[in-house]
């Protein structure tokens, strides 16, 4: 019988009765291994009710107890992350070492959230007026929804739920239906860590579940990560009712290479950032903008490295795994067809790759395109696969203007040995996360993650101080305790 990945409500697995499911594949085998439940209205309501019921008690649980449970979760995660990595590889396809890497980046946010007593501290000003004190505090919001994409089934949820939970909120995670099992493993870990019933719930589903969370008056805030069209929709739906929202969208990340750069480092970085996780990363580099005359030499160095990459089953020590579904693989391959039509040169073609894995796997090898016209959809659209494009420009200024003209603003990098040029770049570039000789500048957990333009809708980024602010509301209290000298009427503002 086919295994069904179900919901997690009230600290236990709840079998779906909706009668609707979607397939979950092992991308390296190319076969359906499970089905995932798609929630109906009753199941959506049950998850929200569970989180709502848990909130009063959890939000009033002492900071010390909440901190201890988050700490327990961190310890369990750290000691058992190999299990989670295997689950991720079996549903997403990324190689095991990369799955472990994603968990480690998520774990950083858990470690940050362990410091919640410090992060939620307010201010206190004594005697702002005679006998009057003002102080501020931050309080949890209530039930919050986290809606995550397929490409990081553990890390992206962990950008949000550790802080949300530590701050006293209760959470409903709606994972991607493409790789839903990691969420249940993490839910069980929370239970083992001592988290009370209803504080962390998992609702499996599709648009119906998402809309259920967006439109429920009992859900106070939404953290979303996914493609730009859906991110925009989430933001607009939340704005209609004034629901708090942070909605992270797609990307098209450029690497600007100046002629004085260390080209060995550039070539290594282009490979790692272009083909890691088969290009299915929102911070992947998809365009190398080469300031001439470096392009030809750089291409040679990149190609020699590409020839050594092993594409195959992520459990066999390969460098790069398959794409997540056959449909996505075909979509990405379609961009290579289009590149040829639009006049680009296919330098390395991944369509014929010989993978170290099952013949039915969703394989597409690393692909390099040169002379990509910036009018082509291959350049303007997010491809989200192992396709790296080279665009040649004449100067630093032309490169910066090109990057700034794009619709996305997630990540970018400059490669140079000129400190002045790097400093100008960090100031002039209109992108939220910038690397200087670093190809994937994902900020550490105590800074905040998020892009500009079509890569983020809403004002608050993920994790770091902005994450703590997103999951809490500030309150300022003005207080006076009467003393015997009090008295008198004064209709104005107190002056002294
Ligand atoms: P997606 O937009 O297809 O799905 C994301 C989530 O939205 C999933 O949970 C999905 O079930 C839900 N969803 C899908 N269609 C919906 C609809 N019509 N209405 C409501 N909800 C819907 O994204 P994906 O393919 O899972 O993930 C890849 C995308 O995510 C890429 O565009 C990538 O750049 C982006 N991403 C961005 C970041 C970032 O930090 N900016 C991080 C990771 C991924």
JSON list of C-alpha atoms and ligand atoms in Angstrom, two decimals, residues 147-151 159 174-177 207 210 224-227 230 248-251 282 382 384 410 449 455, ligand 1:
[
{"chain": "A", "resi": 147, "resn": "UNK", "atom": "CA", "xyz": [4.48, 28.33, 4.04]},
{"chain": "A", "resi": 148, "resn": "UNK", "atom": "CA", "xyz": [7.65, 26.91, 2.54]},
{"chain": "A", "resi": 149, "resn": "UNK", "atom": "CA", "xyz": [9.09, 25.95, -0.88]},
{"chain": "A", "resi": 150, "resn": "UNK", "atom": "CA", "xyz": [10.45, 22.58, -2.05]},
{"chain": "A", "resi": 151, "resn": "UNK", "atom": "CA", "xyz": [14.10, 23.57, -2.35]},
{"chain": "A", "resi": 159, "resn": "UNK", "atom": "CA", "xyz": [14.35, 30.38, 9.22]},
{"chain": "A", "resi": 174, "resn": "UNK", "atom": "CA", "xyz": [2.49, 24.24, 5.42]},
{"chain": "A", "resi": 175, "resn": "UNK", "atom": "CA", "xyz": [5.44, 22.55, 3.70]},
{"chain": "A", "resi": 176, "resn": "UNK", "atom": "CA", "xyz": [5.89, 22.06, -0.02]},
{"chain": "A", "resi": 177, "resn": "UNK", "atom": "CA", "xyz": [3.87, 19.09, -1.23]},
{"chain": "A", "resi": 207, "resn": "UNK", "atom": "CA", "xyz": [-3.44, 26.16, -2.52]},
{"chain": "A", "resi": 210, "resn": "UNK", "atom": "CA", "xyz": [-2.54, 28.16, 1.90]},
{"chain": "A", "resi": 224, "resn": "UNK", "atom": "CA", "xyz": [6.03, 32.73, 2.97]},
{"chain": "A", "resi": 225, "resn": "UNK", "atom": "CA", "xyz": [8.90, 31.63, 0.75]},
{"chain": "A", "resi": 226, "resn": "UNK", "atom": "CA", "xyz": [8.41, 30.55, -2.86]},
{"chain": "A", "resi": 227, "resn": "UNK", "atom": "CA", "xyz": [8.19, 31.79, -6.43]},
{"chain": "A", "resi": 230, "resn": "UNK", "atom": "CA", "xyz": [2.81, 33.26, -5.47]},
{"chain": "A", "resi": 248, "resn": "UNK", "atom": "CA", "xyz": [10.06, 36.02, -0.03]},
{"chain": "A", "resi": 249, "resn": "UNK", "atom": "CA", "xyz": [10.03, 35.40, -3.78]},
{"chain": "A", "resi": 250, "resn": "UNK", "atom": "CA", "xyz": [12.24, 34.22, -6.62]},
{"chain": "A", "resi": 251, "resn": "UNK", "atom": "CA", "xyz": [15.63, 35.35, -7.79]},
{"chain": "A", "resi": 282, "resn": "UNK", "atom": "CA", "xyz": [17.26, 31.01, -4.42]},
{"chain": "A", "resi": 382, "resn": "UNK", "atom": "CA", "xyz": [14.37, 32.50, -13.06]},
{"chain": "A", "resi": 384, "resn": "UNK", "atom": "CA", "xyz": [15.99, 27.28, -11.08]},
{"chain": "A", "resi": 410, "resn": "UNK", "atom": "CA", "xyz": [17.93, 38.67, -3.95]},
{"chain": "A", "resi": 449, "resn": "UNK", "atom": "CA", "xyz": [17.91, 37.11, 5.11]},
{"chain": "A", "resi": 455, "resn": "UNK", "atom": "CA", "xyz": [12.48, 38.90, -4.25]},
{"chain": "B", "resi": 1, "resn": "LIG", "atom": "P1", "xyz": [6.17, 27.67, -5.22]},
{"chain": "B", "resi": 1, "resn": "LIG", "atom": "O1", "xyz": [5.86, 29.12, -5.27]},
{"chain": "B", "resi": 1, "resn": "LIG", "atom": "O2", "xyz": [5.67, 26.80, -6.32]},
{"chain": "B", "resi": 1, "resn": "LIG", "atom": "O3", "xyz": [5.62, 27.02, -3.85]},
{"chain": "B", "resi": 1, "resn": "LIG", "atom": "C1", "xyz": [5.89, 27.60, -2.60]},
{"chain": "B", "resi": 1, "resn": "LIG", "atom": "C2", "xyz": [4.74, 27.27, -1.66]},
{"chain": "B", "resi": 1, "resn": "LIG", "atom": "O4", "xyz": [3.55, 27.86, -2.17]},
{"chain": "B", "resi": 1, "resn": "LIG", "atom": "C3", "xyz": [4.47, 25.78, -1.51]},
{"chain": "B", "resi": 1, "resn": "LIG", "atom": "O5", "xyz": [4.20, 25.48, -0.17]},
{"chain": "B", "resi": 1, "resn": "LIG", "atom": "C4", "xyz": [3.25, 25.56, -2.40]},
{"chain": "B", "resi": 1, "resn": "LIG", "atom": "O6", "xyz": [2.42, 24.52, -1.94]},
{"chain": "B", "resi": 1, "resn": "LIG", "atom": "C5", "xyz": [2.53, 26.89, -2.30]},
{"chain": "B", "resi": 1, "resn": "LIG", "atom": "N1", "xyz": [1.76, 27.20, -3.52]},
{"chain": "B", "resi": 1, "resn": "LIG", "atom": "C6", "xyz": [2.01, 26.77, -4.78]},
{"chain": "B", "resi": 1, "resn": "LIG", "atom": "N2", "xyz": [1.09, 27.26, -5.64]},
{"chain": "B", "resi": 1, "resn": "LIG", "atom": "C7", "xyz": [0.26, 28.03, -4.91]},
{"chain": "B", "resi": 1, "resn": "LIG", "atom": "C8", "xyz": [-0.90, 28.82, -5.23]},
{"chain": "B", "resi": 1, "resn": "LIG", "atom": "N3", "xyz": [-1.35, 28.92, -6.48]},
{"chain": "B", "resi": 1, "resn": "LIG", "atom": "N4", "xyz": [-1.51, 29.47, -4.22]},
{"chain": "B", "resi": 1, "resn": "LIG", "atom": "C9", "xyz": [-1.05, 29.40, -2.97]},
{"chain": "B", "resi": 1, "resn": "LIG", "atom": "N5", "xyz": [0.03, 28.66, -2.61]},
{"chain": "B", "resi": 1, "resn": "LIG", "atom": "C10", "xyz": [0.68, 27.99, -3.56]},
{"chain": "B", "resi": 1, "resn": "LIG", "atom": "O7", "xyz": [7.76, 27.56, -5.09]},
{"chain": "B", "resi": 1, "resn": "LIG", "atom": "P2", "xyz": [8.65, 26.26, -5.16]},
{"chain": "B", "resi": 1, "resn": "LIG", "atom": "O8", "xyz": [8.71, 25.80, -6.57]},
{"chain": "B", "resi": 1, "resn": "LIG", "atom": "O9", "xyz": [8.24, 25.29, -4.11]},
{"chain": "B", "resi": 1, "resn": "LIG", "atom": "O10", "xyz": [10.06, 26.84, -4.71]},
{"chain": "B", "resi": 1, "resn": "LIG", "atom": "C11", "xyz": [10.96, 27.45, -5.59]},
{"chain": "B", "resi": 1, "resn": "LIG", "atom": "C12", "xyz": [10.81, 28.96, -5.59]},
{"chain": "B", "resi": 1, "resn": "LIG", "atom": "O11", "xyz": [11.02, 29.47, -4.28]},
{"chain": "B", "resi": 1, "resn": "LIG", "atom": "C13", "xyz": [11.84, 29.65, -6.47]},
{"chain": "B", "resi": 1, "resn": "LIG", "atom": "O12", "xyz": [11.22, 30.70, -7.15]},
{"chain": "B", "resi": 1, "resn": "LIG", "atom": "C14", "xyz": [12.86, 30.17, -5.47]},
{"chain": "B", "resi": 1, "resn": "LIG", "atom": "O13", "xyz": [13.61, 31.29, -5.90]},
{"chain": "B", "resi": 1, "resn": "LIG", "atom": "C15", "xyz": [11.97, 30.53, -4.33]},
{"chain": "B", "resi": 1, "resn": "LIG", "atom": "N6", "xyz": [12.73, 30.61, -3.09]},
{"chain": "B", "resi": 1, "resn": "LIG", "atom": "C16", "xyz": [13.00, 31.85, -2.61]},
{"chain": "B", "resi": 1, "resn": "LIG", "atom": "C17", "xyz": [13.75, 31.99, -1.46]},
{"chain": "B", "resi": 1, "resn": "LIG", "atom": "C18", "xyz": [14.07, 33.34, -0.92]},
{"chain": "B", "resi": 1, "resn": "LIG", "atom": "O14", "xyz": [14.60, 33.42, 0.17]},
{"chain": "B", "resi": 1, "resn": "LIG", "atom": "N7", "xyz": [13.76, 34.43, -1.59]},
{"chain": "B", "resi": 1, "resn": "LIG", "atom": "C19", "xyz": [14.20, 30.84, -0.78]},
{"chain": "B", "resi": 1, "resn": "LIG", "atom": "C20", "xyz": [13.89, 29.59, -1.30]},
{"chain": "B", "resi": 1, "resn": "LIG", "atom": "C21", "xyz": [13.14, 29.49, -2.46]}
]
